[in-house]
Short mmCIF file of C-alpha atoms and ligand atoms in Angstrom, two decimals:
data_model
loop_
_atom_site.label_atom_id
_atom_site.label_comp_id
_atom_site.label_asym_id
_atom_site.label_seq_id
_atom_site.Cartn_x
_atom_site.Cartn_y
_atom_site.Cartn_z
CA MET A 1 -5.34 -4.16 -150.45
CA ALA A 2 -8.84 -2.89 -149.57
CA ALA A 3 -11.09 -5.42 -147.80
CA PRO A 4 -13.89 -6.79 -150.02
CA GLU A 5 -17.28 -5.14 -149.55
CA ILE A 6 -19.72 -7.16 -147.42
CA ASP A 7 -23.24 -7.88 -148.75
CA ASN A 8 -25.19 -7.28 -145.53
CA SER A 9 -28.49 -8.58 -146.94
CA LYS A 10 -27.14 -12.16 -146.55
CA TYR A 11 -26.49 -11.84 -142.82
CA PHE A 12 -28.10 -11.21 -139.44
CA VAL A 13 -25.98 -10.26 -136.47
CA ARG A 14 -25.51 -11.83 -133.04
CA GLU A 15 -23.73 -9.64 -130.52
CA ILE A 16 -21.60 -11.15 -127.75
CA GLU A 17 -20.49 -8.75 -125.06
CA LYS A 18 -17.02 -9.24 -123.62
CA ASN A 19 -16.25 -8.63 -119.95
CA ASP A 20 -14.39 -5.42 -120.89
CA GLY A 21 -17.59 -4.05 -122.49
CA CYS A 22 -16.43 -4.48 -126.10
CA VAL A 23 -18.88 -6.33 -128.33
CA LEU A 24 -18.13 -9.08 -130.83
CA ARG A 25 -20.50 -8.70 -133.77
CA MET A 26 -20.98 -12.09 -135.41
CA LYS A 27 -22.59 -12.27 -138.80
CA GLN A 28 -24.76 -15.35 -139.34
CA CYS A 29 -26.24 -16.44 -142.68
CA TYR A 30 -29.97 -16.64 -143.38
CA ILE A 31 -29.24 -19.58 -145.67
CA GLY A 32 -26.56 -22.20 -145.15
CA ASP A 33 -25.39 -25.30 -143.33
CA VAL A 34 -24.96 -25.83 -139.56
CA GLY A 35 -21.80 -23.73 -139.37
CA CYS A 36 -23.53 -20.55 -140.48
CA VAL A 37 -24.93 -19.64 -137.06
CA VAL A 38 -23.48 -19.25 -133.58
CA TRP A 39 -24.31 -22.30 -131.46
CA ASP A 40 -24.88 -22.09 -127.71
CA ALA A 41 -21.78 -24.20 -127.00
CA ALA A 42 -19.70 -21.58 -128.84
CA ILE A 43 -20.99 -18.82 -126.57
CA VAL A 44 -20.35 -20.90 -123.43
CA LEU A 45 -16.81 -21.64 -124.63
CA ALA A 46 -16.08 -18.07 -125.76
CA LYS A 47 -17.13 -16.72 -122.37
CA TYR A 48 -15.12 -19.46 -120.59
CA LEU A 49 -11.98 -18.16 -122.31
CA GLU A 50 -12.51 -14.88 -120.42
CA THR A 51 -12.79 -16.49 -116.96
CA LYS A 52 -10.13 -16.02 -114.29
CA THR A 53 -8.54 -19.39 -115.12
CA PHE A 54 -7.15 -17.71 -118.23
CA TYR A 55 -7.57 -13.99 -117.96
CA ASP A 56 -7.58 -11.67 -114.99
CA PRO A 57 -6.73 -8.04 -115.74
CA SER A 58 -6.65 -7.24 -111.98
CA THR A 59 -3.61 -9.54 -111.48
CA GLY A 60 -2.16 -9.29 -114.99
CA VAL A 61 -2.78 -13.02 -115.67
CA ASN A 62 -3.35 -13.65 -119.38
CA MET A 63 -2.92 -17.22 -120.57
CA TRP A 64 -3.88 -16.19 -124.12
CA CYS A 65 -1.27 -13.52 -124.66
CA GLY A 66 1.11 -14.71 -127.41
CA ARG A 67 -0.26 -18.28 -127.35
CA THR A 68 -1.06 -20.16 -130.54
CA VAL A 69 -4.60 -21.45 -130.97
CA VAL A 70 -6.26 -23.56 -133.67
CA GLU A 71 -10.05 -23.72 -133.70
CA LEU A 72 -11.66 -26.76 -135.35
CA GLY A 73 -15.12 -26.57 -136.95
CA ALA A 74 -15.13 -22.85 -136.20
CA GLY A 75 -18.39 -22.00 -138.04
CA THR A 76 -18.79 -18.24 -137.60
CA GLY A 77 -15.43 -18.07 -135.77
CA VAL A 78 -16.75 -16.55 -132.54
CA VAL A 79 -14.59 -18.61 -130.16
CA GLY A 80 -11.40 -18.02 -132.11
CA LEU A 81 -12.21 -14.33 -132.37
CA MET A 82 -12.65 -14.13 -128.60
CA ALA A 83 -9.21 -15.75 -128.13
CA ALA A 84 -7.64 -13.32 -130.62
CA THR A 85 -9.13 -10.29 -128.83
CA LEU A 86 -7.53 -11.63 -125.62
CA GLY A 87 -4.10 -11.67 -127.28
CA ALA A 88 -3.78 -15.14 -128.87
CA HIS A 89 -2.51 -15.92 -132.37
CA VAL A 90 -5.42 -17.86 -133.81
CA ILE A 91 -6.15 -19.90 -136.91
CA VAL A 92 -9.86 -20.63 -137.28
CA THR A 93 -10.52 -23.67 -139.47
CA ASP A 94 -13.56 -25.16 -141.13
CA LEU A 95 -14.68 -26.60 -144.45
CA GLU A 96 -14.21 -24.60 -147.69
CA ASP A 97 -17.87 -23.46 -147.63
CA LEU A 98 -17.39 -21.59 -144.35
CA GLN A 99 -14.29 -19.61 -145.37
CA SER A 100 -16.11 -16.55 -146.65
CA LEU A 101 -18.23 -16.26 -143.46
CA LEU A 102 -15.10 -16.68 -141.32
CA ASN A 103 -13.34 -13.94 -143.27
CA VAL A 104 -16.36 -11.63 -143.07
CA ASN A 105 -16.44 -12.04 -139.28
CA ILE A 106 -12.68 -11.52 -138.99
CA GLN A 107 -13.04 -8.29 -140.99
CA GLU A 108 -16.07 -7.19 -138.95
CA ASN A 109 -14.25 -7.61 -135.61
CA GLN A 110 -10.68 -6.70 -136.60
CA THR A 111 -10.65 -3.46 -134.58
CA LEU A 112 -11.08 -5.46 -131.33
CA ILE A 113 -7.83 -7.37 -131.99
CA GLN A 114 -4.71 -5.62 -130.74
CA SER A 115 -1.74 -7.79 -129.72
CA GLY A 116 -3.36 -11.00 -131.06
CA SER A 117 -3.98 -12.08 -134.63
CA ILE A 118 -6.40 -14.27 -136.54
CA SER A 119 -6.68 -15.90 -139.95
CA ALA A 120 -8.90 -18.58 -141.53
CA LYS A 121 -7.83 -21.83 -143.18
CA VAL A 122 -9.59 -24.83 -144.68
CA LEU A 123 -9.32 -27.99 -142.61
CA LYS A 124 -11.48 -31.02 -143.19
CA TRP A 125 -11.04 -33.38 -140.24
CA GLY A 126 -8.83 -36.36 -140.98
CA GLU A 127 -6.96 -34.51 -143.75
CA ASP A 128 -3.42 -33.14 -143.81
CA VAL A 129 -2.67 -30.72 -140.94
CA SER A 130 0.93 -29.89 -141.88
CA GLU A 131 0.06 -26.25 -142.64
CA LEU A 132 -1.11 -25.88 -139.03
CA LEU A 133 1.99 -27.37 -137.39
CA PRO A 134 3.94 -27.12 -135.10
CA PRO A 135 1.29 -28.16 -132.56
CA PRO A 136 -0.46 -25.10 -131.13
CA HIS A 137 -0.62 -24.33 -127.41
CA TYR A 138 -4.40 -24.72 -127.58
CA ILE A 139 -6.92 -26.48 -129.80
CA ILE A 140 -10.45 -25.22 -129.22
CA MET A 141 -13.70 -26.68 -130.52
CA ALA A 142 -17.37 -25.99 -129.90
CA ASP A 143 -20.27 -28.24 -130.87
CA CYS A 144 -18.22 -30.50 -133.12
CA ILE A 145 -19.41 -33.85 -131.71
CA TYR A 146 -22.59 -34.37 -133.64
CA TYR A 147 -22.05 -36.15 -136.94
CA GLU A 148 -21.43 -39.91 -136.88
CA GLN A 149 -19.22 -40.10 -139.99
CA SER A 150 -16.87 -37.35 -138.87
CA ILE A 151 -16.12 -38.61 -135.34
CA GLY A 152 -13.22 -40.86 -136.41
CA PRO A 153 -11.62 -38.16 -138.61
CA LEU A 154 -12.11 -35.57 -135.82
CA VAL A 155 -10.19 -37.68 -133.28
CA GLU A 156 -7.55 -38.35 -135.94
CA THR A 157 -7.11 -34.59 -136.41
CA LEU A 158 -6.72 -34.14 -132.65
CA LYS A 159 -3.99 -36.80 -132.71
CA GLN A 160 -2.14 -35.26 -135.67
CA LEU A 161 -2.40 -31.67 -134.53
CA SER A 162 -1.69 -31.94 -130.80
CA GLY A 163 1.66 -32.25 -129.10
CA PRO A 164 2.52 -33.15 -125.49
CA GLU A 165 2.05 -29.51 -124.41
CA THR A 166 -1.20 -28.87 -126.29
CA SER A 167 -4.36 -28.21 -124.26
CA ILE A 168 -7.54 -29.11 -126.08
CA ILE A 169 -10.64 -27.30 -124.86
CA CYS A 170 -13.81 -28.94 -126.10
CA CYS A 171 -17.30 -27.63 -125.45
CA TYR A 172 -20.29 -29.67 -126.52
CA GLU A 173 -24.02 -29.73 -126.03
CA GLN A 174 -25.24 -33.06 -124.72
CA ARG A 175 -28.21 -34.12 -126.84
CA THR A 176 -30.37 -37.03 -125.80
CA GLU A 177 -32.41 -37.63 -128.95
CA GLY A 178 -31.75 -39.88 -131.97
CA VAL A 179 -28.20 -41.05 -132.66
CA ASN A 180 -26.63 -38.28 -130.57
CA PRO A 181 -25.85 -40.34 -127.42
CA GLU A 182 -24.27 -43.01 -129.63
CA VAL A 183 -22.17 -40.43 -131.48
CA GLU A 184 -20.95 -38.96 -128.18
CA ASN A 185 -20.08 -42.41 -126.81
CA LYS A 186 -18.13 -43.21 -129.95
CA PHE A 187 -16.18 -39.95 -129.66
CA PHE A 188 -15.21 -40.62 -126.03
CA GLU A 189 -14.36 -44.25 -126.75
CA LEU A 190 -11.93 -43.23 -129.51
CA LEU A 191 -10.62 -40.28 -127.53
CA GLN A 192 -9.66 -42.32 -124.46
CA GLN A 193 -7.24 -44.45 -126.48
CA ASN A 194 -4.80 -41.51 -126.70
CA PHE A 195 -6.11 -38.71 -124.49
CA ILE A 196 -7.17 -37.99 -120.93
CA ARG A 197 -10.01 -35.62 -120.18
CA GLU A 198 -11.22 -33.51 -117.29
CA THR A 199 -14.68 -31.95 -117.00
CA ILE A 200 -14.77 -28.31 -115.97
CA PRO A 201 -17.33 -27.75 -113.19
CA SER A 202 -19.95 -25.04 -113.67
CA ASP A 203 -18.46 -22.84 -110.91
CA LYS A 204 -15.32 -22.47 -113.06
CA GLN A 205 -17.37 -21.40 -116.10
CA ASP A 206 -18.88 -18.01 -116.84
CA PRO A 207 -21.60 -17.43 -114.20
CA GLU A 208 -24.15 -16.29 -116.78
CA PHE A 209 -23.25 -18.23 -119.91
CA SER A 210 -23.30 -21.85 -118.78
CA SER A 211 -25.93 -24.57 -118.92
CA PRO A 212 -26.39 -28.04 -117.38
CA ASP A 213 -26.48 -29.68 -120.84
CA ILE A 214 -23.39 -27.91 -122.19
CA HIS A 215 -20.10 -29.39 -121.04
CA ILE A 216 -16.54 -28.08 -121.17
CA LEU A 217 -13.65 -30.54 -121.20
CA HIS A 218 -9.90 -30.08 -120.96
CA ILE A 219 -8.21 -32.81 -122.98
CA ARG A 220 -4.51 -33.72 -123.16
CA ARG A 221 -2.47 -36.43 -124.81
CA LYS A 222 -1.66 -39.41 -122.60
CA ASP A 223 2.03 -39.32 -123.56
C1 SAM B 1 -22.61 -27.41 -135.12
S1 SAM B 1 -21.47 -26.51 -136.06
C2 SAM B 1 -20.58 -25.61 -134.81
C3 SAM B 1 -19.99 -24.35 -135.34
C4 SAM B 1 -19.30 -23.47 -134.29
N1 SAM B 1 -18.17 -24.17 -133.70
C5 SAM B 1 -20.27 -23.08 -133.22
O1 SAM B 1 -20.32 -23.78 -132.18
O2 SAM B 1 -21.00 -22.10 -133.39
C6 SAM B 1 -20.24 -27.74 -136.54
C7 SAM B 1 -19.12 -27.19 -137.39
O3 SAM B 1 -18.24 -28.27 -137.73
C8 SAM B 1 -17.91 -28.16 -139.11
N2 SAM B 1 -17.61 -29.51 -139.64
C9 SAM B 1 -18.45 -30.56 -139.77
N3 SAM B 1 -17.84 -31.62 -140.29
C10 SAM B 1 -16.56 -31.22 -140.51
C11 SAM B 1 -15.42 -31.89 -141.06
N4 SAM B 1 -15.50 -33.15 -141.49
N5 SAM B 1 -14.26 -31.21 -141.13
C12 SAM B 1 -14.20 -29.93 -140.70
N6 SAM B 1 -15.25 -29.23 -140.16
C13 SAM B 1 -16.41 -29.88 -140.09
C14 SAM B 1 -19.14 -27.58 -139.76
O4 SAM B 1 -18.86 -26.97 -141.00
C15 SAM B 1 -19.60 -26.60 -138.69
O5 SAM B 1 -19.02 -25.32 -138.86
#
């Protein structure tokens, strides 16, 4: 079936260059909710996926090749797309409203995906995850710790979707104004009941795309 035609007047493009010189072209909407643009935490996380911890063409190391990945609150889908171009089998998830943008960006970047794969699904945090099981090797999420009401459901989704072998990689921007510190504290309080976390130091992140107020965590189940 032919791919649907894209109405380019609705979008403006952000380009993210990969280390191999290929460029991810991410369409962002002029009008829409928070998920319609690429957030800085998404760029930091996408570029982290290319660091030597995971991917080193000179030694043949590729932790993404053939691995299953679920992205939560994917927005434009840039982080999941990066993982798919590195060889992972990715499902990017977000609310119903973001599905057309996710599919547009998948279509736009399909030629960069060779051994990997990517598709989009609806997942509202706290709701049934059975379509996404068995637990993936990785759960990735960028800038998802920001909305007070969704913190409990988000941690619930992490519990339902992860298994003992799942690595959760969470990147978030630390915001000091308003309710943000409280929201972050609540997330970590709930998280520590079932998970352990490790902060990734800046020297293990991409040398260019990192920032003192953007943190990357590796999270695993306690059991
Ligand atoms: C700040 S945006 C980040 C988007 C993208 N990860 C990025 O960093 O560019 C937060 C994302 O979480 C999604 N989101 C918010 N509440 C959600 C919920 N209850 N269930 C699923 N997704 C949710 C939004 O639709 C949005 O795409």
